[in-house]
CSV table of C-alpha atoms in Angstrom, one decimal:
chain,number,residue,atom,x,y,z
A,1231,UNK,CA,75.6,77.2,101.9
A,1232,UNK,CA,72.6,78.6,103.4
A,1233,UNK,CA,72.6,82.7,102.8
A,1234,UNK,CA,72.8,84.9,105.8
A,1235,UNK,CA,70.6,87.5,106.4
A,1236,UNK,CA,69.8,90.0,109.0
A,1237,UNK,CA,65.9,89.8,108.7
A,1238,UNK,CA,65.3,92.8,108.5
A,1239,UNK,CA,62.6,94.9,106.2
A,1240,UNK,CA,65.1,97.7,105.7
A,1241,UNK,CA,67.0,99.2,102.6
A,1242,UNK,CA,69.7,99.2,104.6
A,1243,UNK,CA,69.6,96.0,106.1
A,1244,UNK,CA,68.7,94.5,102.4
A,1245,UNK,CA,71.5,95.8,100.8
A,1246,UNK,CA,73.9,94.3,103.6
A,1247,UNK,CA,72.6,90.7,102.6
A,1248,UNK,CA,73.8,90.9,99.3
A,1249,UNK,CA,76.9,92.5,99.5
A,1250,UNK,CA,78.2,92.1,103.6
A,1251,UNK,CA,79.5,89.0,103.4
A,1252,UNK,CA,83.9,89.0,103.7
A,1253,UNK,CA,85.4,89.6,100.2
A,1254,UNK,CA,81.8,90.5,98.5
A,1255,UNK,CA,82.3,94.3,98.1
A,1256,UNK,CA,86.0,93.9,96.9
A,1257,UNK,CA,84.6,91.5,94.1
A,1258,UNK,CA,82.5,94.3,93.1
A,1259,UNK,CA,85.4,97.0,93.2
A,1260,UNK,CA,87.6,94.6,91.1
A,1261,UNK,CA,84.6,94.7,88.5
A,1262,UNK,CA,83.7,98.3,88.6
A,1263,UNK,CA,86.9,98.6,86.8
A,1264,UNK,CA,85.6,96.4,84.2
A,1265,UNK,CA,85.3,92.1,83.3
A,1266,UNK,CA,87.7,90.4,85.0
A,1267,UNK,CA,88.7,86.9,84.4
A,1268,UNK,CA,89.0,84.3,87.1
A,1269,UNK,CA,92.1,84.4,87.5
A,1270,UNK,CA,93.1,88.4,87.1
A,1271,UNK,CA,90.2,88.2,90.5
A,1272,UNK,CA,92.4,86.2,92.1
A,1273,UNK,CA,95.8,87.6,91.7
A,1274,UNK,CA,93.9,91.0,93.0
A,1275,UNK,CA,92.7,89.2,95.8
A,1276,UNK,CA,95.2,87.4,97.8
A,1277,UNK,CA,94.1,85.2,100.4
A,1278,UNK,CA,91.0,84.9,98.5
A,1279,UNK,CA,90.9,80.9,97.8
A,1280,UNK,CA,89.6,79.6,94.9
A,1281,UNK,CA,86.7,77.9,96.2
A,1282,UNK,CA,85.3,81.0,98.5
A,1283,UNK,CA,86.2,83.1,95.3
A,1284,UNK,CA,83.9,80.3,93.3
A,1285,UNK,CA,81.4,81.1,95.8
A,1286,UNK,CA,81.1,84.6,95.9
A,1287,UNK,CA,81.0,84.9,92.5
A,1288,UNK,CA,78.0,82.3,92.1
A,1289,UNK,CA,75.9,84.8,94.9
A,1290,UNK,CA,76.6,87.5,92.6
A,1291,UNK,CA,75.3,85.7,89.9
A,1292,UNK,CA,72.1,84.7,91.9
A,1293,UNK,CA,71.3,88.4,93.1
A,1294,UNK,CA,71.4,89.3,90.2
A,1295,UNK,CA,74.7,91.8,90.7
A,1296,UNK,CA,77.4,90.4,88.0
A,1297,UNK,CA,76.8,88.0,85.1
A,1298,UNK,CA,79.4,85.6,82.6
A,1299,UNK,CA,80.7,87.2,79.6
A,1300,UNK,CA,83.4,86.4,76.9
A,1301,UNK,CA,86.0,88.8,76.6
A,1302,UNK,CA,86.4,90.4,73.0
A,1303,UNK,CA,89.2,89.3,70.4
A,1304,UNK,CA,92.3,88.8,70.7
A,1305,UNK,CA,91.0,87.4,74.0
A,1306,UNK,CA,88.4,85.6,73.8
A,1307,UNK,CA,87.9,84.1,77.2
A,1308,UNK,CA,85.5,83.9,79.8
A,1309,UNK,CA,84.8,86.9,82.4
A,1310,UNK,CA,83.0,87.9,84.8
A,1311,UNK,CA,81.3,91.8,84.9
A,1312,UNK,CA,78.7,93.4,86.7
A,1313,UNK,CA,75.2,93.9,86.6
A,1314,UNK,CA,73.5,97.2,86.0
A,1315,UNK,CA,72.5,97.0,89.0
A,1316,UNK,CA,76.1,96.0,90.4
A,1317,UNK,CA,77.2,99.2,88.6
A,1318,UNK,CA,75.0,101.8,90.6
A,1319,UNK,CA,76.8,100.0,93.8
A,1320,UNK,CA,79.9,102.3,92.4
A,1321,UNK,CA,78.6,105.6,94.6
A,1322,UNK,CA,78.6,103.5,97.9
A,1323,UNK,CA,82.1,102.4,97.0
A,1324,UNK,CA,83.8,105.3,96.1
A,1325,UNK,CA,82.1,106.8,99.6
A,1326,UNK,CA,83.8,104.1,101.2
A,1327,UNK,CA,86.9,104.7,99.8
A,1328,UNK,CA,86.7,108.4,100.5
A,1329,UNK,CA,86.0,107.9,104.0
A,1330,UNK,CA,88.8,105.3,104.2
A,1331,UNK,CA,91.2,108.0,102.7
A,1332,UNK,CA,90.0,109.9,106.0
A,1333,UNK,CA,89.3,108.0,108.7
A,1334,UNK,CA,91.3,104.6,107.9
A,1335,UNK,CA,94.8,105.0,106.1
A,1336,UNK,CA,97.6,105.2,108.6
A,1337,UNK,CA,100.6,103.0,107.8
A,1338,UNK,CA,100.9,100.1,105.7
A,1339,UNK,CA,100.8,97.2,107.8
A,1340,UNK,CA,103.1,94.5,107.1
A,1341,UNK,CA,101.8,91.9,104.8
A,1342,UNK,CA,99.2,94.8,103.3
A,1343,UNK,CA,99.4,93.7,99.7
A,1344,UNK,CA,98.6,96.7,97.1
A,1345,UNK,CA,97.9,96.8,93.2
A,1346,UNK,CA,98.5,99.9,91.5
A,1347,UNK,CA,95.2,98.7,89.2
A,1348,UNK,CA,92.9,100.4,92.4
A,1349,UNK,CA,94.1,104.2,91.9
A,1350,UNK,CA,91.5,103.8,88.7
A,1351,UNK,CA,88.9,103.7,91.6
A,1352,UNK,CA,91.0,106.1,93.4
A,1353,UNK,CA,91.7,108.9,91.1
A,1354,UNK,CA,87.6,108.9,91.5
A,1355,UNK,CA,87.0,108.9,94.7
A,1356,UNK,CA,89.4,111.7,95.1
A,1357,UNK,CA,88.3,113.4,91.7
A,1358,UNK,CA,87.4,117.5,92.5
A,1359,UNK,CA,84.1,118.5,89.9
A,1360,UNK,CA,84.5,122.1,90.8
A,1361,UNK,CA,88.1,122.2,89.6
A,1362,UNK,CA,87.7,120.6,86.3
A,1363,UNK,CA,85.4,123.0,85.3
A,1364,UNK,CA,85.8,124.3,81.4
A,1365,UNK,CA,88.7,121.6,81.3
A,1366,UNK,CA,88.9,118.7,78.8
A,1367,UNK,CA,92.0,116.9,78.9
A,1368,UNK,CA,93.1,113.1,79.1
A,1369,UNK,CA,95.9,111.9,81.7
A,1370,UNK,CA,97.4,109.3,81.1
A,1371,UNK,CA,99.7,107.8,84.4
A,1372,UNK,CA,102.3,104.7,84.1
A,1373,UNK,CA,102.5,103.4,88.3
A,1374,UNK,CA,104.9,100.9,88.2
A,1375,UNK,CA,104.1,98.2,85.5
A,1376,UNK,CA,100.4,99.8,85.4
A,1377,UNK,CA,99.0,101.8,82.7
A,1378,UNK,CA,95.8,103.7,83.0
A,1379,UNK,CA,94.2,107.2,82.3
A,1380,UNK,CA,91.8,109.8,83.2
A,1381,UNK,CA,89.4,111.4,81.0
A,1382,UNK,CA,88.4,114.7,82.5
A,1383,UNK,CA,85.7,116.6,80.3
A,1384,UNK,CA,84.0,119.6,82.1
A,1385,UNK,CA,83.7,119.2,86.0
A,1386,UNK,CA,83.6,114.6,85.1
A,1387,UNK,CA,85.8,112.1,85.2
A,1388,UNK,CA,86.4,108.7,83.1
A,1389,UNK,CA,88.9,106.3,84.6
A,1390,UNK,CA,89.9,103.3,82.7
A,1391,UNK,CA,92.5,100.6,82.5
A,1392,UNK,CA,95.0,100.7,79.8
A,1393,UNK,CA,96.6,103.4,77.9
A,1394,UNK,CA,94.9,106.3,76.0
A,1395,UNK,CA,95.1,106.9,72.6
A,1396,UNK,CA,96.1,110.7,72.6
A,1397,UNK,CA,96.9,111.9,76.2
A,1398,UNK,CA,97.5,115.3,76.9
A,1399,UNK,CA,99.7,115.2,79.8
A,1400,UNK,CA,101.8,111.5,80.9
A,1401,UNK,CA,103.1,110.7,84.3
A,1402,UNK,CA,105.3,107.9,85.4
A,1403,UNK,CA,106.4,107.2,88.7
A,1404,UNK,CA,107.1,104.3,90.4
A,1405,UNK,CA,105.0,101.7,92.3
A,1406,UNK,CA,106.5,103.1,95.4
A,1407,UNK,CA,106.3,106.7,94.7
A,1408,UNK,CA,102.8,106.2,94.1
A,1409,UNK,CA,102.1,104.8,97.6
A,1410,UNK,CA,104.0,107.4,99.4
A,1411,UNK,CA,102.3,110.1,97.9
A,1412,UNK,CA,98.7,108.9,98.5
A,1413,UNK,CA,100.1,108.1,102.2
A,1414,UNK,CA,101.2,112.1,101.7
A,1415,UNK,CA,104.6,111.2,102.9
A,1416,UNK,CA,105.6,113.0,99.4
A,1417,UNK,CA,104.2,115.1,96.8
A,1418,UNK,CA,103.9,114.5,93.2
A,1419,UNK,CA,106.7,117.7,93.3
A,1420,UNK,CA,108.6,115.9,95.7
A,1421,UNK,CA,108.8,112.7,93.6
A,1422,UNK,CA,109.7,114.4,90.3
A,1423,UNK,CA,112.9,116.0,92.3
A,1424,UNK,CA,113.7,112.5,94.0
A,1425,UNK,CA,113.7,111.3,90.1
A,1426,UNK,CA,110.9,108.5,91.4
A,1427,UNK,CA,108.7,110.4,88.9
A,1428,UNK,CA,108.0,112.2,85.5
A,1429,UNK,CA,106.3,114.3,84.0
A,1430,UNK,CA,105.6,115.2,80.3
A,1431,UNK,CA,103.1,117.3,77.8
A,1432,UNK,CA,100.7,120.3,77.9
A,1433,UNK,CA,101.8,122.7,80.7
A,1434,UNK,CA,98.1,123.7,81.3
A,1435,UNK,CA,96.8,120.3,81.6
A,1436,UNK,CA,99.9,119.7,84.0
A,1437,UNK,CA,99.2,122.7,85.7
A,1438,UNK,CA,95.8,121.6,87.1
A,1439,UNK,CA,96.5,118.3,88.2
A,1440,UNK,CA,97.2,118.7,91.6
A,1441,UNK,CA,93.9,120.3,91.6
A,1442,UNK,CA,92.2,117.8,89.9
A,1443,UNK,CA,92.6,114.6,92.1
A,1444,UNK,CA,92.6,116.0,96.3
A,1445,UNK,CA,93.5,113.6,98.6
A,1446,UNK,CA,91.1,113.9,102.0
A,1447,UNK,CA,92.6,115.4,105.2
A,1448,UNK,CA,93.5,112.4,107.1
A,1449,UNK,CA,91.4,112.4,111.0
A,1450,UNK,CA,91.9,110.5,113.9
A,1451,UNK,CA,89.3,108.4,114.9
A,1452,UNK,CA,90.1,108.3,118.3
A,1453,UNK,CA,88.7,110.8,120.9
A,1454,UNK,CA,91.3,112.3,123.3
């Protein structure tokens, strides 16, 4: 299949060639979380079908964005993972995903599928520097059947599948706790007293949280 282009000699422009096309970008947010297999790209991305998936991946490949790996042991399976250059796309995602959290999250639609694997994107788009100043803790959060943590050390963050080896502070809520409170129809303290959620360990760390991940004031973008 011939590659589309906009024939254009702009950054701009460029950048849209390799990375415009349907299901390209969400490809390399499934990635910026780390390899993925085939078929974990697939069950993230329904209505994805194999062969456009096979596709997408090969253009990739070819630009030079994400490259074939082997997963290590006990694994040992083919993967797919980006590029350094794929990686520094992570900026222009997370923008997207702020300005989403803004301008573009009303009500779940019916059919909208959701993973709770994306709040490791999410907990970095909505990550607050200036708040985590002096702090160094590790969060660790259980969403439903999802397990993944934070590693906040001085004003950055780490986000990363999987659990943590020593967390400082744990919270557990469900898959649709979660969703309500990043649609802010609850808060985290409003979960814990509808025992949808839990928290546990160091009062401080637990203390700053709400602090530490802001969701954006949602804005119409309609003008009246």
């Amino acid at each position: 299949m011939e590659q589309r282009t906009y024939n254009q000699y702009c950054a701009t422009a460029r950048t849209l060639d390799l990375v415009g096309e349907r299901w390209t970008l969400l490809l390399i947010r499934e990635l910026l979380t780390g390899p993925k297999r085939f078929g974990d790209l697939q069950a993230a991305l329904r209505g994805l079908g194999t062969g456009l998936l096979a596709s997408r991946l090969k253009h990739l490949e070819r630009e030079g964005l994400a490259r074939k790996v082997t997963l290590p042991p006990p694994a040992r399976t083919p993967a797919y993972a980006l590029t350094e250059a794929g990686e520094e796309l992570a900026p222009a995602v997370l923008a997207l995903a702020r300005w989403g959290l803004t301008w573009a999250m009303d009500e779940r639609r019916a059919g909208e599928t959701f993973h709770a694997g994306w709040a490791v994107l999410g907990l970095r788009a909505c990550f607050a520097p200036d708040a985590a100043v002096g702090l160094r803790a590790v969060y660790e959060f259980h969403i439903g059947d999802e397990v993944l943590h934070a590693r906040v050390v001085d004003g950055t963050v780490e986000t990363i599948h999987g659990p943590a080896p020593y967390p400082d502070a744990t919270v557990t809520m469900t898959q649709e706790a979660f969703v309500d409170v990043t649609a802010r129809r609850l808060t985290l303290t409003d979960a814990i007293e509808a025992a949808t959620a839990t928290v546990t360990g160091d009062e401080e760390a637990l203390r700053r949280l709400p602090d530490l991940f802001r969701l954006p004031t949602p804005r119409s973008r309609r003008i009246d």
